[in-house]
Amino acid sequence: MEFLPMRQILHADFDAFYASVEQREDPTLLGKPVVVGGRPELRGVVASASYEARGFGVRSAMPMRTALQRCPHAIMVNADFRLYNQVSRQVMSIFRNITSLVEPLSLDEAFLDVTDLVTDEESATDIAIKLKEKVRAVLGLTISVGVASSKSVAKIASDMDKPDGLTVVACGEEREFLAPLTVEKLWGVGPKTSERLSQAGVLTVGDLSSKTNEWMQANFGQVGLQMKRLSLGEDQSLVVVSRERKSVSAEMTLATDSNDPEALYDLVRRLSDRVGTDLEYRGIVAKTVKLKLRLADYTTFTRQETLISPVGSAEGIAEAAAKLLLPELSTERFFRLVGVGAGGLVPSSQAQIHMESMIQLRLGGFE
Ligand code: DCP
Ligand code: MG
Ligand code: MG
């Protein structure tokens, strides 16, 4: 098997994410048991419980009814997904200010590969401390961070000392760290698998790591071999920066067909704003900017420009898109729809300067 050089991975996860955001928004909730979720009379469940509520045995995914039985004085708050989304974008952008190698796992957590940032003066642990301070200072929220040589160990570590935790697993100490933990802590081991393992006397990760490959394969197939590797702290999976779309775009049909330059520029600016925000959120820049236009008679075409230097902001996108719009405007031409798109996406850190600029007219499809 080929081995990668030693890596330094951080896993960062907000503490009681929804509940902490609500406590931040309304300081009278600070220090109190807060549960965010659906109403008990509607069979709602708990999405997030503050650590004060957890002291009473309240947990995520528990029926709200049960939560209120355990903690009758809990303060129930409705979820505000727009707000959580916004905070998520903000934290991901703080992460990306440290390194472009960020892999979000959900709204409130991400992996960061900081291998290349570590120096004699600054360890991965120092970077983790800096990250926690930055999040607290900018967002007024706490994250827990795990530091390890792989994603799976870093993720388990971040959960060890919540809230406001920092758990570092030194290289070479992965096995000892994992051994006493229950098997459910391993990625991919759910209640069913853990039940089957416990019937075979395998309760801890240490128990699992002492099973032979043959036994694991006979009982659990390929997944068994993977579990065994994880139990030994062996995980070479990479921090994946962007596994999504190849382009980002936004489009809008006008309320009434328009030939008014001001209205059209305004729309281009608003669409560029959406595209630019998305790029910033994902830490990527675009090498091409596209403008999609549909006339009153439904003729649809796109203009696109490959830029001399890639853009990653709303202003940059808007400027390029407006330049593409200018030659298309005429009093006889009524537009029905306008779209702005960004293509040729690369991580901001890998952006290369392009020596040529070209404008192309393309009929038909828009990615
Ligand atoms: N969430 C949800 N339903 C679940 C689990 C989570 O709606 N069953 C939402 C609410 C959480 C957010 O996702 O606030 C993040 O999930 P986490 O598992 O990270 O849980 P918390 O951040 O709330 O708490 P912890 O401190 O344990 O990370
Ligand atoms: Mg969390
Ligand atoms: Mg989480």
mmCIF file of C-alpha atoms in Angstrom, residues 14 25 32 52 72 75 77 97 106 158 171 180-181 188-189 218 221 241 243 265 268 274 288:
data_model
loop_
_atom_site.group_PDB
_atom_site.id
_atom_site.type_symbol
_atom_site.label_atom_id
_atom_site.label_comp_id
_atom_site.label_asym_id
_atom_site.label_seq_id
_atom_site.Cartn_x
_atom_site.Cartn_y
_atom_site.Cartn_z
ATOM 1 C CA PHE A 14 -19.862 24.220 16.499
ATOM 2 C CA GLU A 25 -29.145 36.443 19.351
ATOM 3 C CA LYS A 32 -30.358 28.556 30.275
ATOM 4 C CA GLU A 52 -27.531 23.437 29.976
ATOM 5 C CA PRO A 72 -39.851 21.208 32.070
ATOM 6 C CA ILE A 75 -37.007 27.308 26.658
ATOM 7 C CA VAL A 77 -37.171 28.223 20.208
ATOM 8 C CA ASN A 97 -8.929 32.362 5.447
ATOM 9 C CA SER A 106 -22.561 19.911 7.227
ATOM 10 C CA SER A 158 -13.369 17.044 18.105
ATOM 11 C CA CYS A 171 0.971 11.027 15.359
ATOM 12 C CA PRO A 180 -11.122 2.554 24.839
ATOM 13 C CA LEU A 181 -13.897 4.173 22.765
ATOM 14 C CA GLY A 188 -20.036 3.980 9.454
ATOM 15 C CA VAL A 189 -20.730 1.966 12.594
ATOM 16 C CA ALA A 218 -16.235 -13.127 6.895
ATOM 17 C CA GLY A 221 -17.502 -8.112 4.043
ATOM 18 C CA VAL A 241 -12.410 20.890 -1.438
ATOM 19 C CA ARG A 243 -17.113 17.945 -5.149
ATOM 20 C CA TYR A 265 -28.011 46.534 -15.344
ATOM 21 C CA VAL A 268 -27.262 41.887 -13.690
ATOM 22 C CA ARG A 274 -25.805 35.876 -5.761
ATOM 23 C CA THR A 288 -15.114 32.783 -17.200
#
